[in-house]
């Protein structure tokens, strides 16, 4: 059963564009980091004390992962329309599918 994010809860892995992405927590200065080579998102331990920040950081890092998996970050030119289409076709559907993680 899918479980909402609560204070103190952790996510172990999530599916992004058909790939399983590990989620790890560590004592980092940033709220989150994305390692597309290792298919891993790192979140700060301080996230688990604030479900809303946890959710927002996860969305942010998933956005990075999607751009990296699709190769958009490597475009020679920054094409705004390409980013918009990526967001509307990939990121927003992921957010809606994983809305159960959002704190209420």
mmCIF file with all atom_site columns, C-alpha atoms in Angstrom:
data_model
loop_
_atom_site.group_PDB
_atom_site.id
_atom_site.type_symbol
_atom_site.label_atom_id
_atom_site.label_alt_id
_atom_site.label_comp_id
_atom_site.label_asym_id
_atom_site.label_entity_id
_atom_site.label_seq_id
_atom_site.pdbx_PDB_ins_code
_atom_site.Cartn_x
_atom_site.Cartn_y
_atom_site.Cartn_z
_atom_site.occupancy
_atom_site.B_iso_or_equiv
_atom_site.pdbx_formal_charge
_atom_site.auth_seq_id
_atom_site.auth_comp_id
_atom_site.auth_asym_id
_atom_site.auth_atom_id
_atom_site.pdbx_PDB_model_num
ATOM 1   C CA . UNK A 1 1   ? 0.000  0.000  0.000   1.00 0.00 ? 1   UNK A CA 1
ATOM 2   C CA . UNK A 1 2   ? 1.230  3.487  -0.843  1.00 0.00 ? 2   UNK A CA 1
ATOM 3   C CA . UNK A 1 3   ? 2.085  5.551  2.201   1.00 0.00 ? 3   UNK A CA 1
ATOM 4   C CA . UNK A 1 4   ? 1.993  9.339  2.530   1.00 0.00 ? 4   UNK A CA 1
ATOM 5   C CA . UNK A 1 5   ? 5.047  11.186 3.732   1.00 0.00 ? 5   UNK A CA 1
ATOM 6   C CA . UNK A 1 6   ? 4.901  11.851 7.446   1.00 0.00 ? 6   UNK A CA 1
ATOM 7   C CA . UNK A 1 7   ? 7.397  13.438 9.783   1.00 0.00 ? 7   UNK A CA 1
ATOM 8   C CA . UNK A 1 8   ? 10.286 11.011 10.157  1.00 0.00 ? 8   UNK A CA 1
ATOM 9   C CA . UNK A 1 9   ? 9.367  8.861  7.146   1.00 0.00 ? 9   UNK A CA 1
ATOM 10  C CA . UNK A 1 10  ? 11.784 8.003  4.346   1.00 0.00 ? 10  UNK A CA 1
ATOM 11  C CA . UNK A 1 11  ? 11.327 6.989  0.734   1.00 0.00 ? 11  UNK A CA 1
ATOM 12  C CA . UNK A 1 12  ? 13.524 4.061  -0.352  1.00 0.00 ? 12  UNK A CA 1
ATOM 13  C CA . UNK A 1 13  ? 12.991 4.116  -4.094  1.00 0.00 ? 13  UNK A CA 1
ATOM 14  C CA . UNK A 1 14  ? 10.733 5.641  -6.712  1.00 0.00 ? 14  UNK A CA 1
ATOM 15  C CA . UNK A 1 15  ? 10.012 4.915  -10.338 1.00 0.00 ? 15  UNK A CA 1
ATOM 16  C CA . UNK A 1 16  ? 10.891 7.679  -12.796 1.00 0.00 ? 16  UNK A CA 1
ATOM 17  C CA . UNK A 1 17  ? 10.346 7.195  -16.535 1.00 0.00 ? 17  UNK A CA 1
ATOM 18  C CA . UNK A 1 18  ? 10.284 3.434  -16.074 1.00 0.00 ? 18  UNK A CA 1
ATOM 19  C CA . UNK A 1 19  ? 13.538 3.336  -14.104 1.00 0.00 ? 19  UNK A CA 1
ATOM 20  C CA . UNK A 1 20  ? 13.862 2.586  -10.404 1.00 0.00 ? 20  UNK A CA 1
ATOM 21  C CA . UNK A 1 21  ? 15.641 5.434  -8.657  1.00 0.00 ? 21  UNK A CA 1
ATOM 22  C CA . UNK A 1 22  ? 17.154 4.875  -5.211  1.00 0.00 ? 22  UNK A CA 1
ATOM 23  C CA . UNK A 1 23  ? 16.529 7.538  -2.590  1.00 0.00 ? 23  UNK A CA 1
ATOM 24  C CA . UNK A 1 24  ? 19.209 7.901  0.064   1.00 0.00 ? 24  UNK A CA 1
ATOM 25  C CA . UNK A 1 25  ? 19.389 10.239 3.030   1.00 0.00 ? 25  UNK A CA 1
ATOM 26  C CA . UNK A 1 26  ? 22.583 11.760 4.325   1.00 0.00 ? 26  UNK A CA 1
ATOM 27  C CA . UNK A 1 27  ? 23.946 14.682 6.288   1.00 0.00 ? 27  UNK A CA 1
ATOM 28  C CA . UNK A 1 28  ? 24.484 17.032 3.327   1.00 0.00 ? 28  UNK A CA 1
ATOM 29  C CA . UNK A 1 29  ? 24.365 20.828 3.289   1.00 0.00 ? 29  UNK A CA 1
ATOM 30  C CA . UNK A 1 30  ? 22.036 20.972 0.278   1.00 0.00 ? 30  UNK A CA 1
ATOM 31  C CA . UNK A 1 31  ? 18.417 19.868 0.557   1.00 0.00 ? 31  UNK A CA 1
ATOM 32  C CA . UNK A 1 32  ? 19.027 17.337 -2.185  1.00 0.00 ? 32  UNK A CA 1
ATOM 33  C CA . UNK A 1 33  ? 21.352 16.089 -4.912  1.00 0.00 ? 33  UNK A CA 1
ATOM 34  C CA . UNK A 1 34  ? 20.781 14.006 -8.028  1.00 0.00 ? 34  UNK A CA 1
ATOM 35  C CA . UNK A 1 35  ? 23.255 11.393 -9.326  1.00 0.00 ? 35  UNK A CA 1
ATOM 36  C CA . UNK A 1 36  ? 21.971 10.231 -12.695 1.00 0.00 ? 36  UNK A CA 1
ATOM 37  C CA . UNK A 1 37  ? 24.917 7.872  -13.250 1.00 0.00 ? 37  UNK A CA 1
ATOM 38  C CA . UNK A 1 38  ? 23.999 5.910  -10.109 1.00 0.00 ? 38  UNK A CA 1
ATOM 39  C CA . UNK A 1 39  ? 20.230 6.514  -10.551 1.00 0.00 ? 39  UNK A CA 1
ATOM 40  C CA . UNK A 1 40  ? 20.180 7.863  -7.014  1.00 0.00 ? 40  UNK A CA 1
ATOM 41  C CA . UNK A 1 41  ? 18.622 10.889 -5.380  1.00 0.00 ? 41  UNK A CA 1
ATOM 42  C CA . UNK A 1 42  ? 20.231 12.054 -2.147  1.00 0.00 ? 42  UNK A CA 1
ATOM 43  C CA . UNK A 1 43  ? 18.081 13.985 0.309   1.00 0.00 ? 43  UNK A CA 1
ATOM 44  C CA . UNK A 1 44  ? 19.220 15.791 3.416   1.00 0.00 ? 44  UNK A CA 1
ATOM 45  C CA . UNK A 1 45  ? 18.362 14.138 6.714   1.00 0.00 ? 45  UNK A CA 1
ATOM 46  C CA . UNK A 1 46  ? 16.721 17.416 7.712   1.00 0.00 ? 46  UNK A CA 1
ATOM 47  C CA . UNK A 1 47  ? 13.998 16.685 5.108   1.00 0.00 ? 47  UNK A CA 1
ATOM 48  C CA . UNK A 1 48  ? 12.501 13.913 7.180   1.00 0.00 ? 48  UNK A CA 1
ATOM 49  C CA . UNK A 1 49  ? 11.521 16.355 9.924   1.00 0.00 ? 49  UNK A CA 1
ATOM 50  C CA . UNK A 1 50  ? 9.424  18.498 7.557   1.00 0.00 ? 50  UNK A CA 1
ATOM 51  C CA . UNK A 1 51  ? 7.060  16.524 5.274   1.00 0.00 ? 51  UNK A CA 1
ATOM 52  C CA . UNK A 1 52  ? 6.283  19.555 3.084   1.00 0.00 ? 52  UNK A CA 1
ATOM 53  C CA . UNK A 1 53  ? 9.972  20.354 2.500   1.00 0.00 ? 53  UNK A CA 1
ATOM 54  C CA . UNK A 1 54  ? 10.608 16.636 1.969   1.00 0.00 ? 54  UNK A CA 1
ATOM 55  C CA . UNK A 1 55  ? 7.927  16.542 -0.771  1.00 0.00 ? 55  UNK A CA 1
ATOM 56  C CA . UNK A 1 56  ? 9.154  19.741 -2.448  1.00 0.00 ? 56  UNK A CA 1
ATOM 57  C CA . UNK A 1 57  ? 12.776 18.575 -2.411  1.00 0.00 ? 57  UNK A CA 1
ATOM 58  C CA . UNK A 1 58  ? 11.795 15.206 -3.853  1.00 0.00 ? 58  UNK A CA 1
ATOM 59  C CA . UNK A 1 59  ? 9.898  16.949 -6.685  1.00 0.00 ? 59  UNK A CA 1
ATOM 60  C CA . UNK A 1 60  ? 12.899 19.185 -7.348  1.00 0.00 ? 60  UNK A CA 1
ATOM 61  C CA . UNK A 1 61  ? 15.354 16.283 -7.507  1.00 0.00 ? 61  UNK A CA 1
ATOM 62  C CA . UNK A 1 62  ? 12.994 14.166 -9.640  1.00 0.00 ? 62  UNK A CA 1
ATOM 63  C CA . UNK A 1 63  ? 12.861 17.104 -12.064 1.00 0.00 ? 63  UNK A CA 1
ATOM 64  C CA . UNK A 1 64  ? 16.672 17.011 -12.303 1.00 0.00 ? 64  UNK A CA 1
ATOM 65  C CA . UNK A 1 65  ? 16.571 13.237 -12.816 1.00 0.00 ? 65  UNK A CA 1
ATOM 66  C CA . UNK A 1 66  ? 14.010 13.534 -15.604 1.00 0.00 ? 66  UNK A CA 1
ATOM 67  C CA . UNK A 1 67  ? 16.066 16.183 -17.417 1.00 0.00 ? 67  UNK A CA 1
ATOM 68  C CA . UNK A 1 68  ? 19.167 14.016 -17.099 1.00 0.00 ? 68  UNK A CA 1
ATOM 69  C CA . UNK A 1 69  ? 17.518 10.730 -18.131 1.00 0.00 ? 69  UNK A CA 1
ATOM 70  C CA . UNK A 1 70  ? 15.960 12.362 -21.198 1.00 0.00 ? 70  UNK A CA 1
ATOM 71  C CA . UNK A 1 71  ? 19.206 14.130 -22.114 1.00 0.00 ? 71  UNK A CA 1
ATOM 72  C CA . UNK A 1 72  ? 17.668 17.597 -22.135 1.00 0.00 ? 72  UNK A CA 1
ATOM 73  C CA . UNK A 1 73  ? 20.358 18.999 -19.837 1.00 0.00 ? 73  UNK A CA 1
ATOM 74  C CA . UNK A 1 74  ? 22.926 18.231 -22.544 1.00 0.00 ? 74  UNK A CA 1
ATOM 75  C CA . UNK A 1 75  ? 21.264 20.302 -25.286 1.00 0.00 ? 75  UNK A CA 1
ATOM 76  C CA . UNK A 1 76  ? 23.663 22.668 -26.991 1.00 0.00 ? 76  UNK A CA 1
ATOM 77  C CA . UNK A 1 77  ? 21.086 25.455 -26.862 1.00 0.00 ? 77  UNK A CA 1
ATOM 78  C CA . UNK A 1 78  ? 18.582 26.135 -24.143 1.00 0.00 ? 78  UNK A CA 1
ATOM 79  C CA . UNK A 1 79  ? 15.249 25.653 -25.953 1.00 0.00 ? 79  UNK A CA 1
ATOM 80  C CA . UNK A 1 80  ? 12.496 26.878 -23.665 1.00 0.00 ? 80  UNK A CA 1
ATOM 81  C CA . UNK A 1 81  ? 9.778  25.006 -25.564 1.00 0.00 ? 81  UNK A CA 1
ATOM 82  C CA . UNK A 1 82  ? 11.637 21.723 -25.075 1.00 0.00 ? 82  UNK A CA 1
ATOM 83  C CA . UNK A 1 83  ? 11.776 22.295 -21.324 1.00 0.00 ? 83  UNK A CA 1
ATOM 84  C CA . UNK A 1 84  ? 8.088  23.226 -21.200 1.00 0.00 ? 84  UNK A CA 1
ATOM 85  C CA . UNK A 1 85  ? 7.085  20.103 -23.106 1.00 0.00 ? 85  UNK A CA 1
ATOM 86  C CA . UNK A 1 86  ? 9.235  17.980 -20.818 1.00 0.00 ? 86  UNK A CA 1
ATOM 87  C CA . UNK A 1 87  ? 7.602  19.451 -17.742 1.00 0.00 ? 87  UNK A CA 1
ATOM 88  C CA . UNK A 1 88  ? 4.052  19.111 -19.027 1.00 0.00 ? 88  UNK A CA 1
ATOM 89  C CA . UNK A 1 89  ? 4.519  15.598 -20.434 1.00 0.00 ? 89  UNK A CA 1
ATOM 90  C CA . UNK A 1 90  ? 6.889  14.022 -17.935 1.00 0.00 ? 90  UNK A CA 1
ATOM 91  C CA . UNK A 1 91  ? 7.255  15.884 -14.640 1.00 0.00 ? 91  UNK A CA 1
ATOM 92  C CA . UNK A 1 92  ? 3.641  16.817 -13.971 1.00 0.00 ? 92  UNK A CA 1
ATOM 93  C CA . UNK A 1 93  ? 2.355  13.269 -14.677 1.00 0.00 ? 93  UNK A CA 1
ATOM 94  C CA . UNK A 1 94  ? 5.003  11.918 -12.274 1.00 0.00 ? 94  UNK A CA 1
ATOM 95  C CA . UNK A 1 95  ? 3.865  14.356 -9.578  1.00 0.00 ? 95  UNK A CA 1
ATOM 96  C CA . UNK A 1 96  ? 0.231  13.383 -10.035 1.00 0.00 ? 96  UNK A CA 1
ATOM 97  C CA . UNK A 1 97  ? 1.067  9.652  -9.989  1.00 0.00 ? 97  UNK A CA 1
ATOM 98  C CA . UNK A 1 98  ? 3.070  10.050 -6.765  1.00 0.00 ? 98  UNK A CA 1
ATOM 99  C CA . UNK A 1 99  ? 0.728  12.507 -5.061  1.00 0.00 ? 99  UNK A CA 1
ATOM 100 C CA . UNK A 1 100 ? 0.232  9.974  -2.257  1.00 0.00 ? 100 UNK A CA 1
ATOM 101 C CA . UNK A 1 101 ? 3.684  11.024 -0.953  1.00 0.00 ? 101 UNK A CA 1
ATOM 102 C CA . UNK A 1 102 ? 2.531  14.616 -0.511  1.00 0.00 ? 102 UNK A CA 1
ATOM 103 C CA . UNK A 1 103 ? 1.808  15.571 3.076   1.00 0.00 ? 103 UNK A CA 1
ATOM 104 C CA . UNK A 1 104 ? -1.790 16.591 3.741   1.00 0.00 ? 104 UNK A CA 1
#
